[in-house]
Tab-separated table of C-alpha atoms and ligand atoms in Angstrom:
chain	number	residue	atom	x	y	z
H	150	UNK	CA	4.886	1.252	-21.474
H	151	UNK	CA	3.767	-2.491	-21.958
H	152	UNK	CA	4.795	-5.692	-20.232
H	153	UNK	CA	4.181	-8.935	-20.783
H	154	UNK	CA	1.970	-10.731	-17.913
H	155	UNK	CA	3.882	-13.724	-16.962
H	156	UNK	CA	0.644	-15.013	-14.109
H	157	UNK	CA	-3.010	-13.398	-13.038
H	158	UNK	CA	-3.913	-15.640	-11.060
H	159	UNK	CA	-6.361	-15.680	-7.994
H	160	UNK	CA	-5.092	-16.168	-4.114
H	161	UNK	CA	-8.080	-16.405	-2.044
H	162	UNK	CA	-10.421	-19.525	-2.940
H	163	UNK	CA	-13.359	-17.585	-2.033
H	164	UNK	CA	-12.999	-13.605	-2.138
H	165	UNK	CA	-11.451	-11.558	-5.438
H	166	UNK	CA	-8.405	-10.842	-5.286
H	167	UNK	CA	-5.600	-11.502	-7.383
H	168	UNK	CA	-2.036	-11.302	-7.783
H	169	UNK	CA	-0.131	-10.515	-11.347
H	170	UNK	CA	3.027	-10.954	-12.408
H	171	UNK	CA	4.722	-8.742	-15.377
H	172	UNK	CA	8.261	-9.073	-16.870
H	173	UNK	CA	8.646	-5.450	-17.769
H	174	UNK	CA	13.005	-5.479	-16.650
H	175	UNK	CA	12.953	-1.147	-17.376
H	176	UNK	CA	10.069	-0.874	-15.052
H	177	UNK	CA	11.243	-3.224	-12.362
H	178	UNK	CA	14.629	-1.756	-12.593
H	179	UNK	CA	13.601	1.723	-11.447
H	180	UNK	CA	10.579	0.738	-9.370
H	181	UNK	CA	10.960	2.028	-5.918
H	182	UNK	CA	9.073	0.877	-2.381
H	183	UNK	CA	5.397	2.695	-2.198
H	184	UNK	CA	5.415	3.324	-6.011
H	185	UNK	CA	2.610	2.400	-7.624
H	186	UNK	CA	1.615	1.735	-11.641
H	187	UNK	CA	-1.891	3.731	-13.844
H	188	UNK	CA	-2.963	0.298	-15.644
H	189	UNK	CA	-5.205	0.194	-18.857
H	190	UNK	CA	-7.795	-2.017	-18.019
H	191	UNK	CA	-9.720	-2.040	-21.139
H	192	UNK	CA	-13.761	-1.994	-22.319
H	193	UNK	CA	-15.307	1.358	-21.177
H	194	UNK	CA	-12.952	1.997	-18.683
H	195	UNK	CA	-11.297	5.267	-19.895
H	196	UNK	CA	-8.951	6.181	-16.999
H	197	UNK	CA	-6.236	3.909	-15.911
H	198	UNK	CA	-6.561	2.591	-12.533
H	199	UNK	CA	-3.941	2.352	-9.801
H	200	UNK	CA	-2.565	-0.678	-8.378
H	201	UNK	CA	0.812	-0.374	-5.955
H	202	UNK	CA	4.062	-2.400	-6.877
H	203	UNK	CA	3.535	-4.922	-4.303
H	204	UNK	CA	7.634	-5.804	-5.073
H	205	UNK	CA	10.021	-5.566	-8.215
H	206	UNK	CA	12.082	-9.066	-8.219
H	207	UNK	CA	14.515	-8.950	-11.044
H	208	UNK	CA	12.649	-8.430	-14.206
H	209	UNK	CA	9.411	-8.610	-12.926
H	210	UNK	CA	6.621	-6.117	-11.016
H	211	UNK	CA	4.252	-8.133	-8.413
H	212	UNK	CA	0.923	-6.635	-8.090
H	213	UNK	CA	-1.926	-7.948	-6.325
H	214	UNK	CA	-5.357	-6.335	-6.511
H	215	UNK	CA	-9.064	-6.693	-5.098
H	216	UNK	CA	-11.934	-6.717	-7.652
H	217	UNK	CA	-13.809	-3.389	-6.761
H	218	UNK	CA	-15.435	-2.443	-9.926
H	219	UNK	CA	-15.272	-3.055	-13.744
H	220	UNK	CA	-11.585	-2.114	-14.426
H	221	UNK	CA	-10.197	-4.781	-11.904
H	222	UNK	CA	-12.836	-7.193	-13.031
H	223	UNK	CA	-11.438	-6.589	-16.276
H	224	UNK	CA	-8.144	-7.746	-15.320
H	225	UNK	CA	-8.920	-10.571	-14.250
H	226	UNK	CA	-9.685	-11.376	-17.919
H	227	UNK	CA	-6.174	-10.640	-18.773
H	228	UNK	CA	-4.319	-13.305	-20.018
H	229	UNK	CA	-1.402	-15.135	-19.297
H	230	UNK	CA	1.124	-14.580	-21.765
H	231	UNK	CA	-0.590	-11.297	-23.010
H	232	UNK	CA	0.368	-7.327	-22.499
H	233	UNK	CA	-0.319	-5.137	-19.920
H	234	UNK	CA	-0.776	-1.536	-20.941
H	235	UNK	CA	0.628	0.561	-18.042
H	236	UNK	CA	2.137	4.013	-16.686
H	237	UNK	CA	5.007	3.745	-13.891
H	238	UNK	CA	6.469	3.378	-11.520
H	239	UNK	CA	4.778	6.633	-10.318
H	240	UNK	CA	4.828	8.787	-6.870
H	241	UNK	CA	7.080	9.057	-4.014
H	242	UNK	CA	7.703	6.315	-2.484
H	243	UNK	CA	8.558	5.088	1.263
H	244	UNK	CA	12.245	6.130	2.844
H	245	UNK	CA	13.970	3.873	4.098
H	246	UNK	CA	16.038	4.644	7.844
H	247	UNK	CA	19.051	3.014	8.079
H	248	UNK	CA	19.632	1.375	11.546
H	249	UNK	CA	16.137	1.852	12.749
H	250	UNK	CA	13.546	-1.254	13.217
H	251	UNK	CA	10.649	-0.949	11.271
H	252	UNK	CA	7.275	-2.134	12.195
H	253	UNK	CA	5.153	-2.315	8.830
H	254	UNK	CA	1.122	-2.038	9.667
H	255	UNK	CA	-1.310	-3.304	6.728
H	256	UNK	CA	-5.409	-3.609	6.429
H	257	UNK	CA	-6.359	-5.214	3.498
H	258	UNK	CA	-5.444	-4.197	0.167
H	259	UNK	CA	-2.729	-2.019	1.971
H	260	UNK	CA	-0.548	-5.297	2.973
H	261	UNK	CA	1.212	-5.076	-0.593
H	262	UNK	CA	3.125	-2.051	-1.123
H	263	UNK	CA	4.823	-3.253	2.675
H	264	UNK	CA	6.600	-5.597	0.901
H	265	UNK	CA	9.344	-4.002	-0.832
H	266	UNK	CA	10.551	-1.411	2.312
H	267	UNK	CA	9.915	-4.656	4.560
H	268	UNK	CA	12.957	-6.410	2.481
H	269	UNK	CA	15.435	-3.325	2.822
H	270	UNK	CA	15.627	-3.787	6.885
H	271	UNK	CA	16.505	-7.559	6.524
H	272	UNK	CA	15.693	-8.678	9.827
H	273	UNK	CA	14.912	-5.956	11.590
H	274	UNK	CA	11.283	-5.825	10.451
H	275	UNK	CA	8.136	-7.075	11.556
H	276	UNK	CA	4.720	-6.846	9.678
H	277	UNK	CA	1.316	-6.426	11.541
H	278	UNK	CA	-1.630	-7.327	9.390
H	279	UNK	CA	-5.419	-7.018	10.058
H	280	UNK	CA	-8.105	-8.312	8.048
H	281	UNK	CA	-11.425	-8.818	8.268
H	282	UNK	CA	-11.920	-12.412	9.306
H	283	UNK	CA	-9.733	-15.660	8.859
H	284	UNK	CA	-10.812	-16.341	5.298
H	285	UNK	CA	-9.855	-13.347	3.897
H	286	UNK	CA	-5.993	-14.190	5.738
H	287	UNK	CA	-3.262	-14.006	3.027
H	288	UNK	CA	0.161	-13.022	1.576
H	289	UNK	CA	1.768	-14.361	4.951
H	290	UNK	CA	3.874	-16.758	3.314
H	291	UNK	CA	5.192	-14.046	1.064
H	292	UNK	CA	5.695	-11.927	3.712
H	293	UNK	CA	7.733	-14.384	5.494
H	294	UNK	CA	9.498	-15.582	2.079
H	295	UNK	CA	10.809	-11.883	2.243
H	296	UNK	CA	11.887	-12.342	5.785
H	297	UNK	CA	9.471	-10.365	7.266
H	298	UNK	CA	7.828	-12.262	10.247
H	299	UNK	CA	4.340	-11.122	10.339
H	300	UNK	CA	1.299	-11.055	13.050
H	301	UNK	CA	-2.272	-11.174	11.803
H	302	UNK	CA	-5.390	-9.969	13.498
H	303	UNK	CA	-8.696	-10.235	12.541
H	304	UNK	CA	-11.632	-7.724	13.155
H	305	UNK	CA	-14.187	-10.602	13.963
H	306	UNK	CA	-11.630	-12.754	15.883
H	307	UNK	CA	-12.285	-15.690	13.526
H	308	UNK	CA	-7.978	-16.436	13.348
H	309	UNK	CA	-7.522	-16.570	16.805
H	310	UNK	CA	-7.193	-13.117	18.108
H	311	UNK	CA	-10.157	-9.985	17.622
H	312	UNK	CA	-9.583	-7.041	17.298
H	313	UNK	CA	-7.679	-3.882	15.325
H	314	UNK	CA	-4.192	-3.946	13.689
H	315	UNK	CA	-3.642	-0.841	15.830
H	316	UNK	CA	-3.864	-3.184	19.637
H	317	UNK	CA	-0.502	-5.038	17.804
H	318	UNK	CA	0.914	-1.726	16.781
H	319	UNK	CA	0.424	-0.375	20.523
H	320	UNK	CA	1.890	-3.791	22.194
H	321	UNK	CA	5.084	-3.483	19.744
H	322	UNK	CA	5.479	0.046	20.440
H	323	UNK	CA	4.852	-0.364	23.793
H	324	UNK	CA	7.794	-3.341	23.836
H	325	UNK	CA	10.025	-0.998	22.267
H	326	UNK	CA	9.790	-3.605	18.994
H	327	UNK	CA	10.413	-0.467	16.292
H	328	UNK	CA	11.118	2.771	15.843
H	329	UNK	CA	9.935	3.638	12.533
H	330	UNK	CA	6.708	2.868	11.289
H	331	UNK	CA	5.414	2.086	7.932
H	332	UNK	CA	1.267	2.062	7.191
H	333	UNK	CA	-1.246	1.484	4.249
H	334	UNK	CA	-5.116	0.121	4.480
H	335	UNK	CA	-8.424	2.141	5.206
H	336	UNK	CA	-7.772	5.613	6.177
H	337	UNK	CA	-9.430	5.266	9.977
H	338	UNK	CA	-7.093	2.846	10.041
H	339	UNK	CA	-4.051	4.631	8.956
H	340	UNK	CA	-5.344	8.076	11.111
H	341	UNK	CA	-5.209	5.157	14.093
H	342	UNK	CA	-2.047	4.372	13.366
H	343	UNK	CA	-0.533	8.397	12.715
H	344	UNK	CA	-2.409	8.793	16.506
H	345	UNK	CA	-0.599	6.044	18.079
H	346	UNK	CA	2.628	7.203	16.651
H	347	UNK	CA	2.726	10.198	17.907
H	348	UNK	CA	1.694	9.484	21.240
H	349	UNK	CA	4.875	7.105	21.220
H	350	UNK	CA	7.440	9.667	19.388
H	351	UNK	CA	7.916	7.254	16.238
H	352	UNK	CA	8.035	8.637	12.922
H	353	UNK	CA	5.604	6.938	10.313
H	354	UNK	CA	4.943	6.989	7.184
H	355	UNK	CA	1.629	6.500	5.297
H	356	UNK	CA	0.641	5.803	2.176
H	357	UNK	CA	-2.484	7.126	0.910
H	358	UNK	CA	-5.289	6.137	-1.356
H	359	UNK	CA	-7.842	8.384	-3.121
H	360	UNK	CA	-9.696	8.068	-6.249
H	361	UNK	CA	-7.553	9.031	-9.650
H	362	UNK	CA	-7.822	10.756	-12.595
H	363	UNK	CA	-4.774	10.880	-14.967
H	364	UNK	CA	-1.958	9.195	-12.389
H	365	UNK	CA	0.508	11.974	-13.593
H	366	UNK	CA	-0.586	15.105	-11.731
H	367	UNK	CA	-2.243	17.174	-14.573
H	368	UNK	CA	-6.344	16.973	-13.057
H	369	UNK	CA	-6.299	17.496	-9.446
H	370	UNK	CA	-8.939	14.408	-9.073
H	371	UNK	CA	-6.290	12.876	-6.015
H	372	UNK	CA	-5.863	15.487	-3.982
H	373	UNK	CA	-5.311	14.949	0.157
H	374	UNK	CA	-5.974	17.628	2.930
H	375	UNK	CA	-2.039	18.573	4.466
H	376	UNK	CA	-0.964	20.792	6.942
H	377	UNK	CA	2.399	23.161	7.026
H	378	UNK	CA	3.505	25.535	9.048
H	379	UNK	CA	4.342	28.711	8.059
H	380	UNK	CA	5.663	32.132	10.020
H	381	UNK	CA	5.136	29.457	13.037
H	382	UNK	CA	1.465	29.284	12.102
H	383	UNK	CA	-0.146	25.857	10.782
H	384	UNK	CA	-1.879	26.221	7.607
H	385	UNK	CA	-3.345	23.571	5.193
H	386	UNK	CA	-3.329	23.335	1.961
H	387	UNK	CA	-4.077	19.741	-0.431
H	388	UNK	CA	-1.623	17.988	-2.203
H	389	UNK	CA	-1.576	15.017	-4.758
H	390	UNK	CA	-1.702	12.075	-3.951
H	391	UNK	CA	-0.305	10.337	-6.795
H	392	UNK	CA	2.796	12.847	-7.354
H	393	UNK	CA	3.260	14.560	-4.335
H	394	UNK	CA	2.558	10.535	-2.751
H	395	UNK	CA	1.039	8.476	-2.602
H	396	UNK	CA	3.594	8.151	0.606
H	397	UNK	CA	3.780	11.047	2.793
H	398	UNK	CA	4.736	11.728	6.913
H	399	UNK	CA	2.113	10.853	8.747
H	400	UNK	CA	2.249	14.400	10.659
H	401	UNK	CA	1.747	16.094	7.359
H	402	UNK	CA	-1.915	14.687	6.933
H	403	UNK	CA	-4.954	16.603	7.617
H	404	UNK	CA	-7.371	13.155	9.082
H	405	UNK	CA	-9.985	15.097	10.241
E	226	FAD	C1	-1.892	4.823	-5.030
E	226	FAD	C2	-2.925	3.727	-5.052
E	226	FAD	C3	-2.510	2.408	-4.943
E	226	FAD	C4	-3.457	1.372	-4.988
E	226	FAD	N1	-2.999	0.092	-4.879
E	226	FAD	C5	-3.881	-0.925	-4.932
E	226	FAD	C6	-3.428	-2.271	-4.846
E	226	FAD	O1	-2.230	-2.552	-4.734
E	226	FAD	N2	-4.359	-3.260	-4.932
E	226	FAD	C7	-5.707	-2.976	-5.043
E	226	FAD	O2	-6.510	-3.911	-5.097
E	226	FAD	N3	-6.158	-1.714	-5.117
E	226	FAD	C8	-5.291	-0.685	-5.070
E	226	FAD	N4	-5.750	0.600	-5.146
E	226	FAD	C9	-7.207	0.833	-5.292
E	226	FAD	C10	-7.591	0.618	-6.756
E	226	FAD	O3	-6.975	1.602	-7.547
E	226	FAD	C11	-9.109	0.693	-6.930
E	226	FAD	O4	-9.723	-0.341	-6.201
E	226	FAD	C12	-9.454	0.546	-8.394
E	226	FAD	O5	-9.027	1.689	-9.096
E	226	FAD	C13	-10.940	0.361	-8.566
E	226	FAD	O6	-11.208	0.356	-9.952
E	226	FAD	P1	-12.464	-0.411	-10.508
E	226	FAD	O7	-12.692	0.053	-11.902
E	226	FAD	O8	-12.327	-1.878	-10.296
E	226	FAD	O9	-13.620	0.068	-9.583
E	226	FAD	P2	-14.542	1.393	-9.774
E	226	FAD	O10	-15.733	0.977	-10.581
E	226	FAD	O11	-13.730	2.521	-10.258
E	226	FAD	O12	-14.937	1.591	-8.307
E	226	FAD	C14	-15.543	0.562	-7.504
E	226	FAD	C15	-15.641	1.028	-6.067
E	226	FAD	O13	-14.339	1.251	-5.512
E	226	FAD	C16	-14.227	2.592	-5.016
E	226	FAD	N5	-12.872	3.067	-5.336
E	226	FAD	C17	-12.310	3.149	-6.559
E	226	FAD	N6	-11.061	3.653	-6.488
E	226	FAD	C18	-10.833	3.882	-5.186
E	226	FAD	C19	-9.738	4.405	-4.437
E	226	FAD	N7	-8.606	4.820	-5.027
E	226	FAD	N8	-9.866	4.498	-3.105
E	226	FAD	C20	-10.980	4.121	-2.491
E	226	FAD	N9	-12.046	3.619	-3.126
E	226	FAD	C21	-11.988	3.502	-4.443
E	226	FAD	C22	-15.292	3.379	-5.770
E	226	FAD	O14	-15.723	4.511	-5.037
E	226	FAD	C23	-16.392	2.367	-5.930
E	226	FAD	O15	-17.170	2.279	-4.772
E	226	FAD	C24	-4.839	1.656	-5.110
E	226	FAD	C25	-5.251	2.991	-5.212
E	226	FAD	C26	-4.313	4.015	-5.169
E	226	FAD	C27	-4.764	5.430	-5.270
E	227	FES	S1	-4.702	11.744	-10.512
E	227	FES	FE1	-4.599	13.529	-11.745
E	227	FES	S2	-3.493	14.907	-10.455
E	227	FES	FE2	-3.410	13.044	-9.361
């Protein structure tokens, strides 16, 4: 599938990362929240690499993306105006609750793919962001152009507050603020997060990042340590993260 890249432009003066805009209407159309799109970066890169819908307005996917390595630095070579070579929307997604208040918590990279299940609870949503100091702060203003009122913590305390996206989770729980939870970023963060969660009794949903092959669930290269019960006996077994997920119930994860 192609799609014609309508911006690529960079959002933090200082640090790489970017945000994209494609018109591809089929795409957008069926995109769900939590899906995610294999893009063809180009030069020696042979496998596609992932990058979550950060939100599907009209005829257009939003992406935003960190330079990492050579396929992302590749796409920030991408022009305006040009195609974009991609596979998607692919993987389950995030459910949405109806009447429950949802409390969305993002580190880093994993503030996009909040977006779009952010915008189905209208106002009854709040974001909680960490990142790792005040310059790397961003995406607020989108957040809140969604409606979604957002708090921001920073790990070195350089915005104000220091300290872990989880201390906000715990003081919102704590409050009562939501009763469904919503989490991508670093995986210590996001085993945080599943702990906290249970301790309170809310359901949460994660969604998951490993390293990926094909996208499509043919090589294995994604899987994710779960646990199941069967006969009344827990049992693990892996899964893939970009079919099976990349969004799964917290409780299902194997962390350690
Ligand atoms: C479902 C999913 C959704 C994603 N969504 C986004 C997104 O919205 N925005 C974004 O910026 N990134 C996202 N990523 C991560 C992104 O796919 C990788 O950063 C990218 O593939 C790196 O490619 P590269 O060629 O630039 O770097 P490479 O040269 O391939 O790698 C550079 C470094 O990044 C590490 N790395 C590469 N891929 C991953 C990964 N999947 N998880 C952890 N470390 C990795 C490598 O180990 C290496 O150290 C997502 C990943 C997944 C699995
Ligand atoms: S990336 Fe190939 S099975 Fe998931």
């Amino acid at each position: 599938m192609t799609g014609k890249i309508v911006l690529n432009r960079r959002i933090i003066p200082d640090a790489h990362f970017y945000e994209m805009i494609i018109y591809a209407p089929a795409a957008a159309k069926r995109a769900m929240a939590g899906q995610f799109i294999m893009i063809k970066c180009g030069g020696d890169t042979a496998l596609r690499r992932p990058i979550s819908i950060c939100v599907a307005d009209g005829p257009t996917l939003r992406i935003c993306y960190e330079v990492r390595g050579k396929g992302t630095a590749y796409m920030t070579d991408m022009p305006e105006g040009g195609t974009l070579d991609f596979i998607g929307p692919i993987g389950n997604g995030f459910h949405y609750k109806p009447n429950r208040r949802a409390l969305l918590v993002g580190g880093g990279i994993g503030i996009y793919p909040l977006i779009s299940i952010g915008v189905k609870y209208k106002k009854a949503v709040s974001a909680l962001l960490g990142f790792r100091s005040a310059s790397l702060i961003h995406y607020i203003d989108v957040f809140k152009s969604y409606g979604i009122p957002a708090d921001v913590i920073t790990d070195d305390g350089s915005s104000g507050r220091r300290g872990f996206v989880t201390e906000l989770l715990r003081e919102s729980l704590q409050k009562g603020e939501g009763d469904m939870v919503y989490t991508c970023g670093p995986v210590q963060m996001m085993a945080a997060v599943a702990a906290i969660c249970e301790q309170f009794g809310v359901e949460c949903e994660v969604s998951m990042e490993e390293r990926m092959g094909c996208g499509v669930g043919a090589c294995t290269a994604c899987v994710c340590r779960t646990l199941f019960t069967e006969e009344g006996v827990q049992r693990e077994t892996y899964k893939r993260v970009c079919i099976d997920g990349p969004v799964f119930d917290a409780r299902e994860i194997k962390w350690k």
